[in-house]
Structure formats: structure tokens, C-alpha cells
Amino acid sequence: MLTKADNDLLCRTDAGTPMGEFFRRFWLPALIPSELPHADCDPIRFRILGEDLIAFRDTNGKPGFIQNNCPHRGASLFFGRNEEAGLRCVYHGWKFDVDGNCVDMPNEPAESDFKHKVKAQTYPAVDYAGLTWIYMGPPQKQPPLPEYQWCARPDRDQTTISKWMQDSNYAQALEGNIDSSHVGFLHKTFSHPTFRSGGRLENTQQVTATRETDFGFVYGARRNAPEGDFYWRVTTYALPTFTQIASQSRAGNGIFVIPRDDETHWWFTVRPPALPDEPQRRDPGFAGILDGSAIADPATLGLIPGTWRRVRNKDNDYMIDRQMQRTYNYTGLPGNRAQDQAVTESMGAIFDRSTEHLGAADTAIIVMRRLLMRMAGRLQDGNEPEIVNHPEWFHTQPMDLTSEEGDFQRLWDQHERAFKASVAAQR
Ligand code: FES
Ligand SMILES: [Fe+2]
């Protein structure tokens, strides 16, 4: 459980909050580049970390994020005219470039230098590896771009990104993404070996261990395998919120949750193209693979047109099918995404963690919260997060293997050494 003060520390990310400042030290995924499809395209509204921004792409094709309210008298720059390397406010014609410079001020005397004294708040933006990223921290602290696993691939721009908005604080979704103990329950169908005939639940208990790393932490879950071996699944968590699950995902697959404000967040799934020699791994007992595609239900992933909300959402109880719940799986919902979304949003916009009861299966969640809160606290004391200046630290690899090694620390040492050597050899 968390005290109310710690819950606020973990969950609040507006400008000036400790966690908000911590998030602002990172390049964060913001848009799919096709949201700004071409130079001088229509500007769009975008909200992140509690800030309302307008995103646009200038005549040179450069993306930019600018404050919503015009610095003159506050009209929304959403209505701005995107023209000749700048966005022109339609109220009195002030015009700003992607760096926030006021490049025209037609209602002031030509000889006035007032326009040089006005600057709009803008944030650096860059198209990179299938996403448009934003950096919202102090300009002098702007770090290099992170080199997540898929970013290091030559075909990184072919990465498939899915994005939508969810109705809860980011931390609830993040907790779900590192919580391997729900996978054997929430996401399984009754045909999976996890369940015996008649849908009787098997024990989903597993031995777990965590370890902090230079990028965040790793979380290993161990089950017994035949002949005295162990079956390991190791999830990686890279700061601030990128998680990679080993099983059923291909190399480089992962999920970001990014605070939109304290009560909603952006969800991004990242799927790099399949490698030529890559086996397609599918677990037939999952009610949908990452994207829910195992069930032919267009509503599983669909968005309500013109919005970032999914068709299945909290207002329609995710279209729960109670008959399906009796006969097919516990949730009555198809697909991992609808299942995860339903349980994490159902906690309420910001869950009061002073009322929870954490057990041994919740170790990873405790580690994640402590790490984030510690990092945010350290930043308040003037200690910058080291990872942002080590872009290669973001390059992580989860694990899914059978081994005779039963000790997680030794197992991870072996894996990390081999993985780092192979990455170094590719550079
Ligand atoms: S409010 Fe934008 S130019 Fe006046
Ligand atoms: Fe899940």
C-alpha cells in the first residue's frame, strides 16, 4: 500500500510535480507520424503530462509542439493557419515557428521590435523509429534519442505502432504491464492447460525475483519444467514506462504508457517487422495475442471514429458478454487489451493505494513504484537520471526460456552478458 502522499508522488505528472519533472527528462512517444501526414498539414490538438498543446508540421516537414493558447491574447492555435514555416494565429495574425519564435506580428508597427520579445512555449519534436517524440524538459538538459531495441534496427521505420487513450492514471496500466501473475488468469481461455476441464482454476503461483538494472529493473517468474529444468519468463522495464514481455512477443515488442494527464494516459504498442528467420509463436490458450487478433472481432481493437477511445470502453462495460464468461474465459471479454483495460480502468481514475493489499505476487509492482518514486525524489535533490544520457541502456531484451539454472541473479547475469556482447558486435 502507499500513503496518500506517496500515491500522489507516483501518479501526479503535471509541470512542477516531482514525477512530472522526472518524465520531462525523457524523450516521450507522442504521435504516430501520420497524424501529421505532410508539410503544412492541419494542426492537431495533443495533450500530454497535463499540458494542452498544438502539434503541427511546418513547410519544411519539421514537426513541432506549441502551446495551445496564443501568447498574444490566448486564442487557440488549433485554429491557426499553417503556412510558410509557421503557424499563424487567426485572431490578429501573429505567427510562430516550430521553435516558438514570433516571426510575424502584422498588427504592430513595422518598426516595432515587440515580436522579438515574444516567445511561444514550444517543445522539441522529432520523427524517429515510427513515432513522433517530444522532449518537454529544460532545453539545456535535452538528451540524445533513446535507442530502444527496435530503434537499433535498420527497418525501424517500418515498425507498427498502435495508439489509443485509456481512462485511468498511467500507473495503473503500468502496474498491469509488469504483473505477470494476472496473465495465467485474466488472459486465459478455459481451453488453456492452465485450466483443467470444467474451467477449474489451476494454481497460478510462481517463484518470482526482481533485480534493478541500469535501465530500470527486470522481473523473472519461474515455473518447474520437465527433467528438473526451470521455465523462465523475464519481463524488462525501462524507465520511465517501457515494458517488454518475453513470451508471445517478437524481439523488440513492447508497450509504453504515457500520462496524458493525471486521469488518462496514452497507450502505445510497438511491433517491429518480423525477422526472416523468426518463428511465429502463438499461445492458443490466450484470448487474443497482443492485439487481440486471435479472435475475429473488429471491435476488439477498433477506435471510435474521430477519437482515440476504443469501441469497447468503460461507458459500455467493454461490451462484456456474460455467456462467454460462463463458457469461454473468466472475463467475457475478447483480447488482452480489452481485458487489461477493463480491470485497470475499473479501479477508478486514480486508485487510492492506501486501501490495497499487496501479496508476494505483487513484488514487481512494489519494485517499480519504489524505483520511480526514488528517481523522482533524487531529481528533486539535483540528481539527474543517468539513463537519459546513455541511449544504449534503453536497448533491453526480455527472456523466455527453459534452463537448468534455477537462480535468477545468475540467469540474468548470463543473459545480460551474452546480450550485451551481441549488441556490441552489431554496432
Ligand atoms: S490572440 Fe493570437 S494573434 Fe491575437
Ligand atoms: Fe495483461
Coordinates of C-alpha atoms and ligand atoms in Angstrom, one line a residue:
M1 CA 0.0 0.0 0.0
L2 CA 1.0 3.6 -0.4
T3 CA 0.3 6.6 1.7
K4 CA -1.8 9.3 0.1
A5 CA 1.3 11.4 -0.2
D6 CA 3.2 8.7 -2.0
N7 CA 0.3 7.9 -4.2
D8 CA 0.3 11.5 -5.3
L9 CA 4.0 11.4 -5.8
L10 CA 3.6 8.3 -8.1
C11 CA 0.6 9.4 -10.0
R12 CA 0.8 13.2 -10.5
T13 CA 2.7 14.4 -13.5
D14 CA 1.7 18.0 -14.2
A15 CA 4.5 20.5 -14.6
G16 CA 6.2 21.2 -11.3
T17 CA 5.4 17.8 -9.7
P18 CA 8.3 15.6 -8.9
M19 CA 7.1 12.8 -11.2
G20 CA 6.1 15.2 -13.8
E21 CA 9.7 16.7 -13.8
F22 CA 11.1 13.2 -13.9
F23 CA 9.1 12.3 -17.0
R24 CA 10.1 15.5 -18.6
R25 CA 13.7 14.4 -18.6
F26 CA 13.0 11.8 -21.3
W27 CA 12.1 11.8 -24.9
L28 CA 8.5 10.5 -24.8
P29 CA 6.5 9.0 -27.7
A30 CA 3.7 11.4 -28.6
L31 CA 2.2 10.9 -32.1
I32 CA 2.2 8.5 -34.9
P33 CA 3.9 10.5 -37.7
S34 CA 0.8 10.0 -39.9
E35 CA -1.2 12.2 -37.5
L36 CA 0.8 15.0 -39.2
P37 CA 0.8 13.4 -42.7
H38 CA 2.6 16.1 -44.7
A39 CA 4.2 19.5 -44.6
D40 CA 1.8 22.3 -43.8
C41 CA -0.9 19.8 -42.9
D42 CA -3.7 20.6 -40.5
P43 CA -2.6 21.3 -36.9
I44 CA -4.0 18.9 -34.3
R45 CA -4.7 19.1 -30.5
F46 CA -2.5 17.0 -28.3
R47 CA -2.4 16.6 -24.5
I48 CA 0.4 15.2 -22.5
L49 CA 1.6 15.4 -18.9
G50 CA -1.4 17.7 -18.3
E51 CA -0.4 20.2 -20.9
D52 CA -2.6 21.2 -23.9
L53 CA -0.5 21.6 -27.0
I54 CA -1.0 22.0 -30.7
A55 CA 1.1 19.8 -33.0
F56 CA 1.9 20.8 -36.5
R57 CA 4.3 20.1 -39.3
D58 CA 5.9 23.1 -40.9
T59 CA 6.6 23.8 -44.6
N60 CA 10.0 22.0 -44.2
G61 CA 8.3 18.9 -42.9
K62 CA 9.6 19.5 -39.3
P63 CA 7.2 18.5 -36.6
G64 CA 6.6 20.9 -33.7
F65 CA 4.6 21.2 -30.5
I66 CA 3.4 24.7 -29.4
Q67 CA 1.3 25.9 -26.5
N68 CA -2.4 25.8 -27.2
N69 CA -3.1 29.4 -26.2
C70 CA -1.6 32.1 -28.5
P71 CA 0.9 34.2 -26.5
H72 CA -0.9 37.4 -27.6
R73 CA -4.4 37.0 -26.1
G74 CA -4.9 33.3 -25.8
A75 CA -6.9 32.2 -28.8
S76 CA -6.3 28.6 -29.5
L77 CA -3.6 28.0 -32.1
F78 CA -5.6 24.9 -33.2
F79 CA -7.4 27.4 -35.4
G80 CA -4.1 28.6 -36.7
R81 CA -3.2 28.7 -40.4
N82 CA -0.2 26.5 -41.1
E83 CA 1.8 28.4 -43.8
E84 CA 5.3 29.2 -44.9
A85 CA 7.2 27.7 -42.0
G86 CA 5.0 28.8 -39.2
L87 CA 1.6 28.7 -37.5
R88 CA -0.4 31.9 -37.8
C89 CA -2.9 32.7 -35.2
V90 CA -6.2 33.7 -36.9
Y91 CA -7.2 36.3 -34.3
H92 CA -4.7 39.0 -35.0
G93 CA -2.2 37.2 -37.3
W94 CA 0.8 36.6 -35.0
K95 CA 2.9 33.8 -36.4
F96 CA 5.2 31.4 -34.7
D97 CA 7.7 28.8 -36.0
V98 CA 8.4 25.4 -34.5
D99 CA 10.9 26.9 -32.2
G100 CA 8.4 29.3 -30.7
N101 CA 9.9 32.4 -32.4
C102 CA 7.4 35.1 -33.3
V103 CA 8.2 35.6 -37.0
D104 CA 5.4 38.0 -37.9
M105 CA 3.2 40.5 -36.0
P106 CA 1.1 42.3 -38.5
N107 CA -1.0 44.4 -36.1
E108 CA 2.0 46.1 -34.6
P109 CA 4.1 48.9 -36.2
A110 CA 6.6 47.6 -38.7
E111 CA 9.4 49.4 -36.9
S112 CA 8.4 47.8 -33.5
D113 CA 10.7 45.1 -32.2
F114 CA 8.0 43.7 -30.0
K115 CA 7.9 40.5 -31.9
H116 CA 11.4 39.7 -30.8
K117 CA 10.3 40.0 -27.2
V118 CA 7.5 37.4 -27.5
K119 CA 8.2 33.7 -27.5
A120 CA 5.7 30.9 -27.5
Q121 CA 6.3 27.8 -25.4
T122 CA 7.3 25.0 -27.8
Y123 CA 8.8 21.6 -27.3
P124 CA 11.4 19.8 -29.5
A125 CA 9.8 17.1 -31.7
V126 CA 11.4 14.5 -33.9
D127 CA 10.2 11.7 -36.2
Y128 CA 12.2 8.6 -35.2
A129 CA 11.6 4.9 -35.4
G130 CA 7.9 5.0 -36.3
L131 CA 6.9 7.6 -33.8
T132 CA 6.9 11.4 -33.3
W133 CA 8.7 12.1 -30.0
I134 CA 8.5 15.0 -27.7
Y135 CA 11.0 16.4 -25.2
M136 CA 9.5 18.7 -22.5
G137 CA 12.4 19.2 -20.1
P138 CA 14.9 22.0 -19.7
P139 CA 16.5 22.8 -23.1
Q140 CA 20.0 22.6 -21.7
K141 CA 19.3 19.1 -20.5
Q142 CA 17.9 17.7 -23.8
P143 CA 19.3 14.2 -24.1
P144 CA 20.1 12.1 -27.2
L145 CA 17.3 10.0 -28.6
P146 CA 16.9 6.7 -26.8
E147 CA 18.0 3.5 -28.6
Y148 CA 15.3 1.0 -27.7
Q149 CA 15.7 -2.4 -29.2
W150 CA 13.6 -1.7 -32.3
C151 CA 15.3 1.7 -32.7
A152 CA 18.6 0.0 -33.4
R153 CA 17.1 -2.0 -36.4
P154 CA 17.7 -0.7 -39.9
D155 CA 14.0 -1.3 -40.7
R156 CA 12.9 0.7 -37.6
D157 CA 10.7 3.0 -39.6
Q158 CA 8.6 0.0 -40.6
T159 CA 7.6 -0.6 -37.0
T160 CA 3.9 -0.9 -36.4
I161 CA 2.7 1.4 -33.7
S162 CA -0.8 1.2 -32.2
K163 CA -2.0 4.1 -30.1
W164 CA -5.1 4.8 -28.1
M165 CA -6.2 6.6 -24.9
Q166 CA -7.2 5.0 -21.7
D167 CA -9.3 6.3 -18.8
S168 CA -7.0 6.0 -15.8
N169 CA -3.8 7.2 -14.4
Y170 CA -0.8 5.8 -16.2
A171 CA 0.5 3.9 -13.1
Q172 CA -2.5 1.6 -13.1
A173 CA -1.8 0.5 -16.7
L174 CA 2.0 0.3 -16.0
E175 CA 1.4 -2.0 -13.0
G176 CA -0.6 -4.3 -15.2
N177 CA 2.2 -4.5 -17.7
I178 CA 4.7 -5.8 -15.2
D179 CA 2.3 -8.0 -13.3
S180 CA 2.9 -11.5 -14.6
S181 CA 0.6 -13.1 -12.1
H182 CA -2.5 -12.0 -13.8
V183 CA -1.6 -13.4 -17.2
G184 CA -2.4 -17.0 -16.2
F185 CA -5.8 -15.9 -15.1
L186 CA -7.2 -12.8 -16.8
H187 CA -5.9 -13.6 -20.2
K188 CA -6.5 -17.3 -20.5
T189 CA -9.4 -19.2 -22.0
F190 CA -10.7 -22.4 -20.5
S191 CA -9.1 -24.4 -23.2
H192 CA -5.6 -23.5 -21.9
P193 CA -3.7 -26.1 -19.9
T194 CA -3.8 -23.6 -17.0
F195 CA -7.3 -24.8 -16.5
R196 CA -8.5 -28.3 -16.0
S197 CA -11.7 -29.5 -17.6
G198 CA -14.8 -27.6 -16.5
G199 CA -12.8 -24.3 -16.1
R200 CA -11.4 -25.2 -12.7
L201 CA -8.6 -22.9 -11.9
E202 CA -5.1 -24.3 -11.5
N203 CA -2.8 -22.6 -9.1
T204 CA -1.1 -19.8 -11.0
Q205 CA 1.5 -19.3 -8.3
Q206 CA 5.1 -19.0 -9.4
V207 CA 8.5 -18.2 -8.0
T208 CA 9.5 -14.6 -8.7
A209 CA 12.6 -12.5 -8.4
T210 CA 13.4 -8.9 -9.4
R211 CA 16.6 -7.1 -10.0
E212 CA 17.4 -3.4 -10.6
T213 CA 19.5 -2.7 -13.7
D214 CA 21.0 0.3 -15.4
F215 CA 17.8 0.8 -17.5
G216 CA 15.2 0.1 -14.7
F217 CA 14.6 -3.4 -13.5
V218 CA 13.9 -7.0 -14.6
Y219 CA 11.3 -9.3 -13.2
G220 CA 11.7 -13.1 -13.5
A221 CA 8.9 -15.7 -13.0
R222 CA 9.9 -19.3 -12.7
R223 CA 8.0 -22.5 -13.1
N224 CA 9.1 -26.1 -13.0
A225 CA 9.8 -27.7 -16.3
P226 CA 10.3 -31.4 -17.1
E227 CA 13.6 -33.2 -16.1
G228 CA 14.3 -30.8 -13.2
D229 CA 14.7 -27.7 -15.5
F230 CA 13.0 -24.4 -15.0
Y231 CA 10.9 -22.4 -17.3
W232 CA 11.7 -18.7 -17.0
R233 CA 9.8 -15.7 -18.3
V234 CA 11.6 -12.4 -17.7
T235 CA 9.9 -9.0 -18.2
T236 CA 12.1 -5.9 -18.7
Y237 CA 11.1 -2.5 -17.6
A238 CA 13.0 0.5 -19.0
L239 CA 12.5 3.9 -17.5
P240 CA 10.2 5.7 -17.5
T241 CA 7.5 3.2 -18.7
F242 CA 8.6 0.9 -21.5
T243 CA 7.8 -2.8 -20.7
Q244 CA 8.6 -5.9 -22.8
I245 CA 7.1 -9.2 -22.1
A246 CA 9.0 -12.2 -23.2
S247 CA 6.5 -14.8 -24.2
Q248 CA 4.3 -14.4 -27.3
S249 CA 6.1 -11.3 -28.4
R250 CA 8.7 -10.9 -31.0
A251 CA 12.0 -9.3 -30.4
G252 CA 11.5 -5.7 -29.7
N253 CA 7.8 -5.7 -29.0
G254 CA 6.8 -3.5 -26.1
I255 CA 4.4 -1.2 -24.6
F256 CA 4.6 2.5 -23.5
V257 CA 2.1 4.1 -21.2
I258 CA 2.5 7.9 -21.2
P259 CA 0.5 10.2 -18.9
R260 CA -2.0 12.4 -20.9
D261 CA -3.0 14.0 -17.6
D262 CA -3.5 12.5 -14.2
E263 CA -6.7 10.7 -15.1
T264 CA -6.0 9.5 -18.6
H265 CA -3.0 8.1 -20.5
W266 CA -1.7 7.2 -23.9
W267 CA -1.1 3.6 -24.7
F268 CA 1.4 2.7 -27.4
T269 CA 2.2 -0.8 -28.6
V270 CA 5.4 -1.2 -30.6
R271 CA 5.7 -4.1 -33.1
P272 CA 8.8 -4.2 -35.3
P273 CA 8.6 -6.2 -38.5
A274 CA 9.2 -9.9 -38.2
L275 CA 12.7 -11.1 -38.9
P276 CA 13.1 -13.5 -41.8
D277 CA 14.0 -16.5 -39.6
E278 CA 11.7 -15.7 -36.8
P279 CA 9.3 -18.4 -35.7
Q280 CA 5.7 -17.3 -35.1
R281 CA 4.9 -18.1 -31.5
R282 CA 1.3 -18.3 -30.5
D283 CA -0.1 -19.5 -27.3
P284 CA -3.5 -21.0 -28.3
G285 CA -4.9 -20.5 -24.8
F286 CA -4.6 -16.8 -24.9
A287 CA -7.8 -14.9 -25.6
G288 CA -6.1 -12.9 -28.3
I289 CA -2.4 -12.2 -28.8
L290 CA -1.1 -8.7 -28.1
D291 CA -3.5 -7.1 -30.5
G292 CA -6.4 -9.4 -29.8
S293 CA -6.2 -10.7 -33.4
A294 CA -6.8 -14.3 -32.4
I295 CA -10.4 -13.5 -32.1
A296 CA -12.1 -12.2 -35.2
D297 CA -13.8 -9.2 -33.5
P298 CA -13.3 -5.9 -35.2
A299 CA -14.5 -4.2 -32.0
T300 CA -11.5 -5.6 -30.1
L301 CA -9.0 -3.0 -31.3
G302 CA -11.2 -0.5 -33.1
L303 CA -11.3 3.1 -32.1
I304 CA -14.5 5.3 -32.1
P305 CA -14.0 7.3 -35.4
G306 CA -12.6 10.7 -34.8
T307 CA -11.4 9.8 -31.3
W308 CA -8.6 7.9 -29.5
R309 CA -11.1 6.0 -27.4
R310 CA -11.6 2.3 -28.1
V311 CA -15.0 1.0 -29.1
R312 CA -15.0 -1.2 -26.0
N313 CA -14.7 1.3 -23.1
K314 CA -15.9 1.9 -19.6
D315 CA -19.1 3.6 -20.7
N316 CA -20.4 0.3 -22.3
D317 CA -18.7 -2.0 -19.7
Y318 CA -16.3 -3.1 -22.6
M319 CA -19.4 -4.9 -24.1
I320 CA -18.9 -7.7 -21.6
D321 CA -20.5 -11.0 -22.8
R322 CA -21.8 -12.8 -19.7
Q323 CA -22.5 -16.0 -21.7
M324 CA -18.9 -16.0 -22.9
Q325 CA -17.8 -15.5 -19.3
R326 CA -19.6 -18.8 -18.3
T327 CA -18.3 -20.9 -21.1
Y328 CA -15.1 -19.4 -22.7
N329 CA -13.0 -17.4 -20.3
Y330 CA -13.3 -15.7 -16.9
T331 CA -13.8 -12.1 -18.3
G332 CA -16.3 -12.4 -21.0
L333 CA -14.1 -10.1 -23.0
P334 CA -12.1 -10.9 -26.1
G335 CA -8.4 -9.9 -26.3
N336 CA -5.7 -9.0 -23.9
R337 CA -6.2 -5.3 -24.5
A338 CA -9.9 -5.1 -23.6
Q339 CA -9.2 -7.4 -20.6
D340 CA -6.3 -5.3 -19.2
Q341 CA -8.1 -2.0 -19.9
A342 CA -11.3 -3.2 -18.1
V343 CA -9.5 -4.2 -14.9
T344 CA -7.2 -1.3 -14.7
E345 CA -9.7 1.4 -15.5
S346 CA -12.3 -0.2 -13.2
M347 CA -10.0 0.9 -10.3
G348 CA -11.1 4.5 -10.9
A349 CA -9.2 7.3 -12.5
I350 CA -6.6 7.4 -9.7
F351 CA -6.8 4.4 -7.4
D352 CA -6.3 5.1 -3.7
R353 CA -3.5 2.7 -3.0
S354 CA -3.8 3.2 0.8
T355 CA -6.6 0.6 0.6
E356 CA -4.9 -2.2 -1.3
H357 CA -3.5 -5.4 0.0
L358 CA -0.3 -6.5 -1.7
G359 CA 0.9 -10.1 -1.6
A360 CA 4.0 -11.9 -2.7
A361 CA 2.8 -12.0 -6.3
D362 CA 3.0 -8.2 -6.3
T363 CA 6.7 -7.8 -5.9
A364 CA 7.4 -6.3 -9.3
I365 CA 4.7 -3.6 -8.6
I366 CA 6.4 -2.7 -5.4
V367 CA 9.8 -2.5 -7.0
M368 CA 8.5 -0.4 -9.9
R369 CA 6.8 2.1 -7.6
R370 CA 9.8 2.4 -5.3
L371 CA 12.1 2.9 -8.3
L372 CA 10.0 5.6 -9.9
M373 CA 9.4 7.5 -6.6
R374 CA 13.1 7.2 -5.7
M375 CA 14.2 8.6 -9.1
A376 CA 11.7 11.4 -8.9
G377 CA 12.9 12.2 -5.4
R378 CA 16.6 12.1 -6.4
L379 CA 15.9 14.5 -9.3
Q380 CA 14.3 16.9 -6.8
D381 CA 17.7 16.8 -5.0
G382 CA 19.5 17.6 -8.1
N383 CA 20.5 14.1 -9.3
E384 CA 19.7 13.7 -13.0
P385 CA 18.6 10.3 -14.2
E386 CA 21.7 8.7 -15.6
I387 CA 19.9 6.6 -18.2
V388 CA 18.9 9.6 -20.4
N389 CA 22.5 10.2 -21.3
H390 CA 23.1 6.6 -22.1
P391 CA 20.8 5.9 -25.0
E392 CA 22.1 2.4 -25.4
W393 CA 20.9 1.4 -22.0
F394 CA 17.3 1.5 -23.4
H395 CA 18.2 -1.5 -25.5
T396 CA 16.8 -4.3 -23.5
Q397 CA 15.8 -7.8 -24.1
P398 CA 13.2 -9.9 -22.2
M399 CA 13.7 -13.6 -21.9
D400 CA 11.5 -16.7 -22.3
L401 CA 13.5 -19.9 -21.9
T402 CA 13.9 -23.3 -20.3
S403 CA 17.1 -23.6 -18.3
E404 CA 18.7 -25.8 -15.7
E405 CA 19.7 -22.6 -13.9
G406 CA 17.3 -22.0 -11.0
D407 CA 18.9 -18.8 -9.6
F408 CA 17.5 -15.7 -11.2
Q409 CA 20.6 -13.5 -10.4
R410 CA 22.9 -15.9 -12.2
L411 CA 20.5 -16.5 -15.0
W412 CA 20.2 -12.7 -15.6
D413 CA 24.0 -12.3 -15.4
Q414 CA 24.5 -14.9 -18.2
H415 CA 21.7 -13.4 -20.3
E416 CA 22.8 -9.8 -20.0
R417 CA 26.4 -10.6 -20.7
A418 CA 25.5 -12.5 -23.9
F419 CA 23.0 -9.9 -25.0
K420 CA 25.4 -7.0 -24.5
A421 CA 28.1 -8.8 -26.3
S422 CA 25.8 -9.5 -29.3
V423 CA 24.6 -5.8 -29.3
A424 CA 28.2 -4.6 -29.2
A425 CA 29.1 -6.9 -32.1
Q426 CA 26.3 -5.4 -34.2
R427 CA 27.5 -1.9 -33.7
Ligands
FES1 S1 -4.7 36.1 -29.9 FE1 -3.4 35.3 -31.3 S2 -2.7 37.0 -32.5 FE2 -4.0 37.8 -31.0
FE2 FE -2.4 -8.1 -19.2

